[in-house]
GROMACS .gro file of C-alpha atoms in nm:
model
  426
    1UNK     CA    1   0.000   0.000   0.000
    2UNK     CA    2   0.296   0.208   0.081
    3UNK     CA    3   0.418   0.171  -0.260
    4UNK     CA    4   0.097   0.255  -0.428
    5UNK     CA    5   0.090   0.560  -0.231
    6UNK     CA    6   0.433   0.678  -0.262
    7UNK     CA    7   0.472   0.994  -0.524
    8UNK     CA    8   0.642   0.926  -0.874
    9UNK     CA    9   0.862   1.163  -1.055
   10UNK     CA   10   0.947   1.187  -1.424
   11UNK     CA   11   1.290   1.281  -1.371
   12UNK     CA   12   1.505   1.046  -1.216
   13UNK     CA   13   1.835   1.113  -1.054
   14UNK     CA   14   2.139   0.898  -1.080
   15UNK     CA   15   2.499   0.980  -0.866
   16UNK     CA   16   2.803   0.807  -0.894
   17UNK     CA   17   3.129   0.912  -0.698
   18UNK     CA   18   3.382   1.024  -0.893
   19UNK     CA   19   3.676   0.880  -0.750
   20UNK     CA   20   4.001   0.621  -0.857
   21UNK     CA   21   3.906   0.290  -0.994
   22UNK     CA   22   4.065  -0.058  -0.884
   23UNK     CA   23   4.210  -0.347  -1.112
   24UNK     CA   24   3.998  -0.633  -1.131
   25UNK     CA   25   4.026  -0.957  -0.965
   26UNK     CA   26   4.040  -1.256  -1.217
   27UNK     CA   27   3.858  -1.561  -1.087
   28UNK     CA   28   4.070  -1.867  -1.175
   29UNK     CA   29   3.911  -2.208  -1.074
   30UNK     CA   30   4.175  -2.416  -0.845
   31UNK     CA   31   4.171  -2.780  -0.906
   32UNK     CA   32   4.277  -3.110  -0.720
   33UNK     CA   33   4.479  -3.294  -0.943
   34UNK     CA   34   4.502  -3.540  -0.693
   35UNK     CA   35   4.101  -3.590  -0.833
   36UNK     CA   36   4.200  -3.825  -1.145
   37UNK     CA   37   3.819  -3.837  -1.265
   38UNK     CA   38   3.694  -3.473  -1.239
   39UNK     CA   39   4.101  -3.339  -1.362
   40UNK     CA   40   4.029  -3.560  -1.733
   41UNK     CA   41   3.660  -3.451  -1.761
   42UNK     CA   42   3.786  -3.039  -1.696
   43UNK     CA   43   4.046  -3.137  -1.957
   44UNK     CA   44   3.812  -3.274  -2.227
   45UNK     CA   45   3.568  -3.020  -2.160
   46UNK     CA   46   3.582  -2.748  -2.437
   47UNK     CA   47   3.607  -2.451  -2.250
   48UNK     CA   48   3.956  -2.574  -2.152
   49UNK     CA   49   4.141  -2.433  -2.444
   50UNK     CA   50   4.460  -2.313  -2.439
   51UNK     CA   51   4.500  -1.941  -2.448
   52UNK     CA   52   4.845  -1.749  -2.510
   53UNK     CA   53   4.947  -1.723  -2.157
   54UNK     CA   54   4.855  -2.091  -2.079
   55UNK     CA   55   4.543  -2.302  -2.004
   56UNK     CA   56   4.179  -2.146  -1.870
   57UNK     CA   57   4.172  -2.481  -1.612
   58UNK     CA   58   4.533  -2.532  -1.457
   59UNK     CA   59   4.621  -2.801  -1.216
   60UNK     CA   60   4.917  -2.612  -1.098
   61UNK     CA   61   4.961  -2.577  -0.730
   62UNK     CA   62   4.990  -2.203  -0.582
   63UNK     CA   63   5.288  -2.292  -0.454
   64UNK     CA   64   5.480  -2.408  -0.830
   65UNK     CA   65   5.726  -2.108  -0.969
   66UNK     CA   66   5.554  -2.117  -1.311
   67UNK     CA   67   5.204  -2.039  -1.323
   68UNK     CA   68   4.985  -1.911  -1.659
   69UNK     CA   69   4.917  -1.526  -1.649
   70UNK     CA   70   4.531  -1.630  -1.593
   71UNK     CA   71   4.611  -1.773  -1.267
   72UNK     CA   72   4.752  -1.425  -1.158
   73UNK     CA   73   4.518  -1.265  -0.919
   74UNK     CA   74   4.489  -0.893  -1.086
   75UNK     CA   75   4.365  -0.857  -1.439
   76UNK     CA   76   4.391  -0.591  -1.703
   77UNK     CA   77   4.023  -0.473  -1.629
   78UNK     CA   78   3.923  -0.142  -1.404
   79UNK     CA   79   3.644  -0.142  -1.160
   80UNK     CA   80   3.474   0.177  -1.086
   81UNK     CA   81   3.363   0.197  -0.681
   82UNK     CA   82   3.005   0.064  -0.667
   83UNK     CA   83   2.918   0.243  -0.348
   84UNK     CA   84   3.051   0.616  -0.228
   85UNK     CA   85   3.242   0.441   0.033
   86UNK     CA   86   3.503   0.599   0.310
   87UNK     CA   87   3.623   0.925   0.235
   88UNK     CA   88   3.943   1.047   0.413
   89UNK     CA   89   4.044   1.399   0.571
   90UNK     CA   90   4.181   1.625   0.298
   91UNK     CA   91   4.053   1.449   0.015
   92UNK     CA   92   3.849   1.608  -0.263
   93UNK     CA   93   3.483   1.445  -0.281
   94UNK     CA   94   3.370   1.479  -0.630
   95UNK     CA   95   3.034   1.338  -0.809
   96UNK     CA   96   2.855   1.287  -1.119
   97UNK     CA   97   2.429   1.323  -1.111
   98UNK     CA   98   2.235   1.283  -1.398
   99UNK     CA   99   1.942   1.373  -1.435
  100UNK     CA  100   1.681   1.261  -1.678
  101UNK     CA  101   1.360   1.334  -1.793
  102UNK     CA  102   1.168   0.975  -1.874
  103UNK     CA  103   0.827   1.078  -1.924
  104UNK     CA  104   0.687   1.142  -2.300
  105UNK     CA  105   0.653   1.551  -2.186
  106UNK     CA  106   0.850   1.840  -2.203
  107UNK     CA  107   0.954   1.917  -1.826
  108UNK     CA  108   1.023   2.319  -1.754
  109UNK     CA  109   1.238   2.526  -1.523
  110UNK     CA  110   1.393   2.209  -1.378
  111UNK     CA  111   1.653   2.372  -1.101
  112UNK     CA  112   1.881   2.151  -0.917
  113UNK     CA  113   2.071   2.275  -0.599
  114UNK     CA  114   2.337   2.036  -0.373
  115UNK     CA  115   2.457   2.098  -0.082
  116UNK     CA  116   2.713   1.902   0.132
  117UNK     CA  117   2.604   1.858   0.526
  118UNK     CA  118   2.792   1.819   0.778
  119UNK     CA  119   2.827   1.812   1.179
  120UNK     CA  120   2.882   2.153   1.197
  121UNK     CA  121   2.788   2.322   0.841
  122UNK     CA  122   2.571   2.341   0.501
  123UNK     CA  123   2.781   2.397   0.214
  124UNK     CA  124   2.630   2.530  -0.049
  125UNK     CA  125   2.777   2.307  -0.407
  126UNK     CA  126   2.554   2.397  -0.650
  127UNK     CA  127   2.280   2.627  -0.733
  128UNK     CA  128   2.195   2.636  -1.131
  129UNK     CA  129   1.942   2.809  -1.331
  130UNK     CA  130   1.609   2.657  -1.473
  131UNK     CA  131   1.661   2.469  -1.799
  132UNK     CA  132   1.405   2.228  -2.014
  133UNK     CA  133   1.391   1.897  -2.023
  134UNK     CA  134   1.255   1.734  -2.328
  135UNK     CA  135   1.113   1.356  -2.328
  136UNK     CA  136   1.416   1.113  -2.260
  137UNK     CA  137   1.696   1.411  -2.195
  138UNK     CA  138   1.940   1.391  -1.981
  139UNK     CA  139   2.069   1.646  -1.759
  140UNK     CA  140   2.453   1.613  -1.631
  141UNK     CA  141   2.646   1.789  -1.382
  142UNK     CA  142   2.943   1.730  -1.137
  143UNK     CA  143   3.002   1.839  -0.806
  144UNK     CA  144   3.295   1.843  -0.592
  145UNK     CA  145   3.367   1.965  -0.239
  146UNK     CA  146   3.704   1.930  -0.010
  147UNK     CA  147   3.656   1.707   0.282
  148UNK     CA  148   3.766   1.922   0.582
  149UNK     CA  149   3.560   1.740   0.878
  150UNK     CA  150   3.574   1.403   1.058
  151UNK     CA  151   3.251   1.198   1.091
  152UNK     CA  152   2.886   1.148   0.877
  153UNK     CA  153   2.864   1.349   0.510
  154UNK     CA  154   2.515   1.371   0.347
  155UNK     CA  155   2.495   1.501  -0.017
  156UNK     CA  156   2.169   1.644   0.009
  157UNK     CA  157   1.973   1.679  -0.402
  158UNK     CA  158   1.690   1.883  -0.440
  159UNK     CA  159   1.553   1.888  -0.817
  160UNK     CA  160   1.272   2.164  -0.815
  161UNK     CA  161   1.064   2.156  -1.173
  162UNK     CA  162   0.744   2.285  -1.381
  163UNK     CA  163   0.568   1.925  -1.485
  164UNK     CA  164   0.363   1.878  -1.799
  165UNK     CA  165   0.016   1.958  -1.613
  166UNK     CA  166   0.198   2.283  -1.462
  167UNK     CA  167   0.258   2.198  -1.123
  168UNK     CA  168   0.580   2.270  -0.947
  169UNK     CA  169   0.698   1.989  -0.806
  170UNK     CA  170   1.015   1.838  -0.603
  171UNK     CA  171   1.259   1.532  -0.622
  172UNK     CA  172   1.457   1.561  -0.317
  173UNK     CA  173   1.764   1.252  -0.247
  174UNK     CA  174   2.023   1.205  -0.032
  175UNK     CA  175   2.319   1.008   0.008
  176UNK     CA  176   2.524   0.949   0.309
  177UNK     CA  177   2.907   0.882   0.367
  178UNK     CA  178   3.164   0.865   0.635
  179UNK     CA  179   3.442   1.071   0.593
  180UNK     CA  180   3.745   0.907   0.865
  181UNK     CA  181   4.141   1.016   0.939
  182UNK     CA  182   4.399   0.854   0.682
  183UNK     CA  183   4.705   0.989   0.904
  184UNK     CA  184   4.745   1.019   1.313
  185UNK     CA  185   4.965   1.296   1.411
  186UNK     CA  186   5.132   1.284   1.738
  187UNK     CA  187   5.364   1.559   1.860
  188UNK     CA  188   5.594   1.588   2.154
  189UNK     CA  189   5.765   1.903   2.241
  190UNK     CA  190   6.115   1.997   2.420
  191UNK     CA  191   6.266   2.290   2.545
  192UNK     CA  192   6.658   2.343   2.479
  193UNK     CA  193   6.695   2.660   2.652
  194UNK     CA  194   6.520   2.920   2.416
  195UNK     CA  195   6.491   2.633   2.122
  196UNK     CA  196   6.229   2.433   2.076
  197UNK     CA  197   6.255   2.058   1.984
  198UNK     CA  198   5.923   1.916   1.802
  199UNK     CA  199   5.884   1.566   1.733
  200UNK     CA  200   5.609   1.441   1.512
  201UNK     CA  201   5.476   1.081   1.454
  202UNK     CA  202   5.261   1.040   1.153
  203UNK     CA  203   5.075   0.682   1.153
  204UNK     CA  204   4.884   0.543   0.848
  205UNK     CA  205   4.555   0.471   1.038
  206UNK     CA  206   4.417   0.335   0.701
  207UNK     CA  207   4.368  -0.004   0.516
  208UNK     CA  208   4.589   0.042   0.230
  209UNK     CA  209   4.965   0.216   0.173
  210UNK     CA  210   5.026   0.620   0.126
  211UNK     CA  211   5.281   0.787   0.008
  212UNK     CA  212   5.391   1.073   0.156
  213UNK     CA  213   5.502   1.305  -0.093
  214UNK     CA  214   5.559   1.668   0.142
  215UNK     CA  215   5.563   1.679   0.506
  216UNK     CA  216   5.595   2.095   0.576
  217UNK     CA  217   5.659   2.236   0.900
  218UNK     CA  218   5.467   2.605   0.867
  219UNK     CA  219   5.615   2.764   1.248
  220UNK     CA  220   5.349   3.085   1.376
  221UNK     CA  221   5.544   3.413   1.474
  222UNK     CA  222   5.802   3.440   1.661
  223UNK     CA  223   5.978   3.135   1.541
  224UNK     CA  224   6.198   3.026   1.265
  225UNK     CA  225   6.173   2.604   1.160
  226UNK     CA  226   6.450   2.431   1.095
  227UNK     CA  227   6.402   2.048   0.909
  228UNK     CA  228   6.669   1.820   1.072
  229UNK     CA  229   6.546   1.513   0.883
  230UNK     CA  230   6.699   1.600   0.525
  231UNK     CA  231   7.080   1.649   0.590
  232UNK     CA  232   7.228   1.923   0.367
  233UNK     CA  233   6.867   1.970   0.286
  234UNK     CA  234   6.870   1.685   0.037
  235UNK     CA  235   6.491   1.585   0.072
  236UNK     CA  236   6.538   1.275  -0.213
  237UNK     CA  237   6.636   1.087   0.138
  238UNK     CA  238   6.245   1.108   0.292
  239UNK     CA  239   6.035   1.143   0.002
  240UNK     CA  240   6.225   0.994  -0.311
  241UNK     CA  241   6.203   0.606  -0.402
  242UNK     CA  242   6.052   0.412  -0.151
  243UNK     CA  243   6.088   0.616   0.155
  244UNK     CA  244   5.740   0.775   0.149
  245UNK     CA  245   5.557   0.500   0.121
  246UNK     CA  246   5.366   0.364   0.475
  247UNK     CA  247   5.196   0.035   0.463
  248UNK     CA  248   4.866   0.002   0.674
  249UNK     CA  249   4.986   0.081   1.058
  250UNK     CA  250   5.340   0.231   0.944
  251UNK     CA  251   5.494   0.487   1.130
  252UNK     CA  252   5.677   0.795   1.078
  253UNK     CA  253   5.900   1.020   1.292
  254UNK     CA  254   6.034   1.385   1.215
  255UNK     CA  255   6.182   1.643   1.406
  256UNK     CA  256   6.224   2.019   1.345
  257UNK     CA  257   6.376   2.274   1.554
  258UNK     CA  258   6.238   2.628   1.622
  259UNK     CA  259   6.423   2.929   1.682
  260UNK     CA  260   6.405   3.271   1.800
  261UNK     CA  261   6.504   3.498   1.460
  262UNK     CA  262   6.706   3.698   1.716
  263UNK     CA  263   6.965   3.638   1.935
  264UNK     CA  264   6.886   3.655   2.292
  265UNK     CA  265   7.150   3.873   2.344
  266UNK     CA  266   7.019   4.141   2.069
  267UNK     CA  267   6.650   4.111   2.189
  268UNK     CA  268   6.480   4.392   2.376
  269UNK     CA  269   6.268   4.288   2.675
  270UNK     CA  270   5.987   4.242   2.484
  271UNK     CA  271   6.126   4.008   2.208
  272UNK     CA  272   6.259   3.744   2.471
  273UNK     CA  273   5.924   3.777   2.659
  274UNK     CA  274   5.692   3.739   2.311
  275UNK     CA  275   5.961   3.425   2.282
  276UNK     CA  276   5.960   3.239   2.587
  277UNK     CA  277   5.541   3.285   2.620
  278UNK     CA  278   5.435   3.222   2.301
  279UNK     CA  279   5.238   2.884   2.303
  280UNK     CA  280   5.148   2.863   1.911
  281UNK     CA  281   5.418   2.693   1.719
  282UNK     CA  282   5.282   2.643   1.386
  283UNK     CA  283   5.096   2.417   1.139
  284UNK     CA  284   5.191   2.044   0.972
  285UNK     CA  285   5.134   2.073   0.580
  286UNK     CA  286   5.086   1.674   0.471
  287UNK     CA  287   5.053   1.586   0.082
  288UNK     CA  288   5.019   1.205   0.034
  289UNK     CA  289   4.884   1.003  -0.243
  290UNK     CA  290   4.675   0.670  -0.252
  291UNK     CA  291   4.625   0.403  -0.493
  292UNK     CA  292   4.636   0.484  -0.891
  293UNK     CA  293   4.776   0.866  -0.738
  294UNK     CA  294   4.495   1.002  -0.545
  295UNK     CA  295   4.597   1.360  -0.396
  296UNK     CA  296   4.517   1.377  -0.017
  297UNK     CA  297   4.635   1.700   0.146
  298UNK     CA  298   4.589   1.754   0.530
  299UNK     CA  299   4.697   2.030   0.732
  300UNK     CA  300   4.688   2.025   1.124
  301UNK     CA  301   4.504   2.281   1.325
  302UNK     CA  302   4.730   2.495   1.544
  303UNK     CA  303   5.024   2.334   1.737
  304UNK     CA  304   5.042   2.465   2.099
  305UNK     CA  305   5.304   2.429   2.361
  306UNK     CA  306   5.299   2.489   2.751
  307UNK     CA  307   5.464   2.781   2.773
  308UNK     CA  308   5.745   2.759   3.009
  309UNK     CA  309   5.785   3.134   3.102
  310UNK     CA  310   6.118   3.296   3.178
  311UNK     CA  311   6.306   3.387   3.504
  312UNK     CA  312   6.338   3.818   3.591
  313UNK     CA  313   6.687   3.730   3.569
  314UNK     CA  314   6.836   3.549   3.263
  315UNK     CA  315   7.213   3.448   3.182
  316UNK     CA  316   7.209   3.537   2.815
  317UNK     CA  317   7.551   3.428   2.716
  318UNK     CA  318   7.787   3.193   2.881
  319UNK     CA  319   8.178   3.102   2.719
  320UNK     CA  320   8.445   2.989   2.854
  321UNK     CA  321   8.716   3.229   2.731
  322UNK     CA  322   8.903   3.092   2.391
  323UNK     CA  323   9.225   3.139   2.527
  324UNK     CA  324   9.207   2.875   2.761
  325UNK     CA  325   9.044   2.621   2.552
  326UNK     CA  326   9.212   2.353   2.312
  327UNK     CA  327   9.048   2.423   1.975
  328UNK     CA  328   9.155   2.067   1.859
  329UNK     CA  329   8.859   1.956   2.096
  330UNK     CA  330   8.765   2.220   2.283
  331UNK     CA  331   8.878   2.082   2.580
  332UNK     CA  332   9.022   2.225   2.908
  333UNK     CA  333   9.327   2.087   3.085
  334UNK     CA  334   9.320   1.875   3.420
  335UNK     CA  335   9.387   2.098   3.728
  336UNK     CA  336   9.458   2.409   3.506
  337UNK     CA  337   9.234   2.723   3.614
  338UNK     CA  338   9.004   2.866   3.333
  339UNK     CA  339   8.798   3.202   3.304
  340UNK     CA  340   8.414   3.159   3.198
  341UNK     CA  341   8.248   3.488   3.071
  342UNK     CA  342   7.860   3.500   3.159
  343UNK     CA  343   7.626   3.756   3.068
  344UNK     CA  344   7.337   3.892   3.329
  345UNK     CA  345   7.017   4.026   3.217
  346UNK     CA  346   6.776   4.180   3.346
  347UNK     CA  347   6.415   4.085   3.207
  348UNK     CA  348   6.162   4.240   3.480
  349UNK     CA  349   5.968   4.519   3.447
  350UNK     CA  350   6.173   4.724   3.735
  351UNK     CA  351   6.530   4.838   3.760
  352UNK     CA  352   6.748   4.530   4.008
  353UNK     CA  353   7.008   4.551   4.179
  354UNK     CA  354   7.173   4.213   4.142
  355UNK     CA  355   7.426   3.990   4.354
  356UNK     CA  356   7.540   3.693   4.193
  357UNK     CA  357   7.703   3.405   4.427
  358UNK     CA  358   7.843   3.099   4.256
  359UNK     CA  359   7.757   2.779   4.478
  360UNK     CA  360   8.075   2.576   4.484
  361UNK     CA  361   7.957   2.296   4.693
  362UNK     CA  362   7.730   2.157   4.431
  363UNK     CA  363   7.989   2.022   4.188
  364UNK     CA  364   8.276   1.934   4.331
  365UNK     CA  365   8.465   1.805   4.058
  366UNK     CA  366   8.517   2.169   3.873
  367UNK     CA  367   8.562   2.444   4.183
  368UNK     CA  368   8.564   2.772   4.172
  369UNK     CA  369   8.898   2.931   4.220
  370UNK     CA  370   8.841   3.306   4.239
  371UNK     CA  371   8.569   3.564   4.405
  372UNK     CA  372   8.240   3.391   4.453
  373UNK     CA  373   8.064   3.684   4.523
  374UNK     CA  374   7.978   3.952   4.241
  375UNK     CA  375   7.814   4.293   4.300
  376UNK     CA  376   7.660   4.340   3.963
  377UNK     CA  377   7.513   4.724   4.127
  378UNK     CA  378   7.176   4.885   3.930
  379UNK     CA  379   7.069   4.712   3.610
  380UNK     CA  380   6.826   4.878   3.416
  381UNK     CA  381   6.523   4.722   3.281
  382UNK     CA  382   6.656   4.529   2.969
  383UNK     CA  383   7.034   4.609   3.039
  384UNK     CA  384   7.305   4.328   3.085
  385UNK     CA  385   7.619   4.314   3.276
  386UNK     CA  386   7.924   4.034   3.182
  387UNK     CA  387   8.111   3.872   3.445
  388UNK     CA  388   8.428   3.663   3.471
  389UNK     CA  389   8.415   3.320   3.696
  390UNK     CA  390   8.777   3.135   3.729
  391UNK     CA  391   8.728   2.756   3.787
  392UNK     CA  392   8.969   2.476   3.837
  393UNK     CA  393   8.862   2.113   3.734
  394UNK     CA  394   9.002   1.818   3.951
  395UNK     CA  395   8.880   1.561   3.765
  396UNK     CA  396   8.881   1.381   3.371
  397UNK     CA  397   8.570   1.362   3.167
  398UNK     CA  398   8.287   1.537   3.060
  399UNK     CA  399   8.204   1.775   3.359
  400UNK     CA  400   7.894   2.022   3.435
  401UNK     CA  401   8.049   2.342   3.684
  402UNK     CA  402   7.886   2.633   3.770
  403UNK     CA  403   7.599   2.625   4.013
  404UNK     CA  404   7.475   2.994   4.087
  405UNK     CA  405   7.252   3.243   4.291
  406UNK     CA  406   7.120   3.568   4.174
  407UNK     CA  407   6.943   3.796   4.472
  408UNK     CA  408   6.776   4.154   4.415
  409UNK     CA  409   6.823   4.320   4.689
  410UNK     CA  410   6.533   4.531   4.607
  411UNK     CA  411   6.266   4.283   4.571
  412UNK     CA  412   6.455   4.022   4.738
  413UNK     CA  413   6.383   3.849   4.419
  414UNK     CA  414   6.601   3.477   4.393
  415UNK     CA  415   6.709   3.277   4.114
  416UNK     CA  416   6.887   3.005   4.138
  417UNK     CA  417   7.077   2.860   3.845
  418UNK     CA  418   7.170   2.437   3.809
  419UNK     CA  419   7.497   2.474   3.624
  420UNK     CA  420   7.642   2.716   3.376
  421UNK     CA  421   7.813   2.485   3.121
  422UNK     CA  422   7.910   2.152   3.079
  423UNK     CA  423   8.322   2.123   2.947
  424UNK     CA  424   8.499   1.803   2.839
  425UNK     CA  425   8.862   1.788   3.070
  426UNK     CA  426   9.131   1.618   2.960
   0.00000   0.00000   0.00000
């Protein structure tokens, strides 16, 4: 009853994804030679002719080195997707409707507008003007739209027309798809004094292999990327070949450095702060490819960092004076005194007056072997004052010295600093 009831159309509307097609599976028929009566009768039979690459019926185990190009399991043939199936993130979605008038009448002002619905949004696709349809004409148009969204697509048709009895009328459709993530992106992030270390992961969450032709690290104000994956920038190392492909559940890791475009040394006040509390790093620009060289591109949203801040005192700059170093290794020498050269900034909002005490109980090995105490007097807000610490190692090896204090008398503001350097004595 439902059926009787339910309204026809003249036009009809037809929509097929446009997308990449797959190669054919051949079915070859296996057979038990180890069956005497059924192998002579599939021998006899006509259909068992021989063909140029060998014999339709072939009782030929999987496992023997020759086999006849019809027992190979992909054919010549191209299959075109008979559902709209799973779209992924950054892929282009495009389709092909036809519509078609199948009555015996002229059909007027037939207008046809698509939209793409998602979660969050209605995007308009198309929107055309009236045209005529006369008896048996079809009506073709293509649509495409960029997926940019996670989760449940509908294509949503609405054919408005003038029927042969002049009614207006209206064919409404839609079609529904799932649109999932090809790649998982996981970052990690380090702090190397002002630096930044980022480490990215990129998984291949899919069912079949990517390649990964561009992986772009796009760094937000006030940083500067650097790529340390290509050496000498040669990028034929990650994407060239056969390093960019990822089978299904492949992993990838990369890691870029960001840095402050000035030195901290040459940055005012408000430089180093918009530098050390900044939490935006930047954007991940991803351009893979699928199978017969589908384009995916996928770009992350914003990549944010705890900010870690920065101390009202800073040491911008700390050396140990060339003179005393071997520049063969840059070594020092066993129980030979050396001069380090530190710089002291002040980054607070108020003039300090700064006393800087080097601690020289907390590392033993390299002590300090002249005035622990400095008076560093008034500094300014933004100005910087360079001191000279002597030290004498006692012992071999790679060593970290230089454990200090920093007190404003003012505020009674403290800092206390873990180690200045680390030097290699020999």
């Amino acid at each position: 009853m439902a059926s009787l009831m339910r309204e026809s159309h003249p036009l009809t509307l037809k929509v097929m994804r446009l997308s990449r097609p797959t190669l054919a599976d051949t079915r070859t028929l296996p057979m038990d030679s180890s069956t005497a009566v059924l192998a002579q009768a599939l021998r006899e039979a006509e259909q068992n002719r021989s063909t140029a690459s060998g014999q339709i019926f072939s009782d030929l185990q999987l496992s023997d080195a020759q086999l006849p190009l019809d027992a190979f399991p992909l054919s010549e043939a191209l299959v075109l997707p008979r559902t709209f199936g799973t779209m992924f993130l950054g892929e282009t979605f495009s389709a092909q409707m036809c519509i078609c008038n199948e009555s015996a009448f002229v059909v007027r002002d037939v207008a046809v507008n698509v939209v793409m619905q998602t979660a969050t949004q209605q995007v308009p696709l198309l929107d055309n003007s009236a045209v005529q349809l006369a008896a048996g004409q079809p009506l073709n148009v293509q649509v495409a739209h960029e997926i940019k969204e996670l989760g449940t697509h509908v294509l949503g048709c609405t054919i408005t027309y003038l029927s042969a009895q002049g009614e207006h009328r209206t064919l409404q459709r839609s079609f529904r798809f799932q649109a999932a993530n090809p790649l998982v992106v996981k970052t990690k992030v380090n702090h190397l004094a002002r630096d930044v270390l980022l480490e990215v992961q990129v998984h291949n969450a899919t069912h079949a292999t990517l390649v990964l032709e561009r992986l772009r690290f796009e760094p937000s104000s006030p940083f500067a990327a650097e790529d340390l994956n290509a050496p000498h920038g040669d990028t034929a190392l990650l994407w060239g070949g056969s390093a960019g492909f990822m089978q299904p559940g492949d992993a990838r890791q990369y890691l870029y450095r960001l840095r402050a475009p000035i030195a901290s040394e040459e940055a005012s006040v408000e430089q180093e702060r918009a530098v050390q509390y900044a939490t935006a790093l930047g954007k991940l620009d991803i351009l893979w490819r699928g199978a017969f060289g589908s384009v995916g591109r996928l770009q992350t949203s914003q990549l944010l960092r705890k900010s870690p801040g920065m101390f009202l005192i800073e040491v911008d700059k700390a050396e140990i004076d060339k003179a005393e170093i071997d520049e063969t290794d840059s070594s020092v020498t066993l129980e030979t005194p050396f001069c380090v050269r530190a710089r002291v900034r002040n980054v607070s909002e108020n003039t300090m007056t700064v006393l800087a005490t080097v601690d020289a109980n907390k590392h033993p090995l390299v002590m300090p072997c002249g005035p622990t105490r400095h008076d560093l007097g008034d500094l300014a807000v933004g100005e910087a004052r360079e001191i000279c610490l002597e030290f004498l190692p006692l012992a071999a090896g790679v060593q970290r010295f230089g454990a200090m204090v920093f007190v404003d008398s003012v505020s009674g503001y403290t800092r206390e600093l873990g180690h200045l350097l680390e030097v290699f004595v020999a």
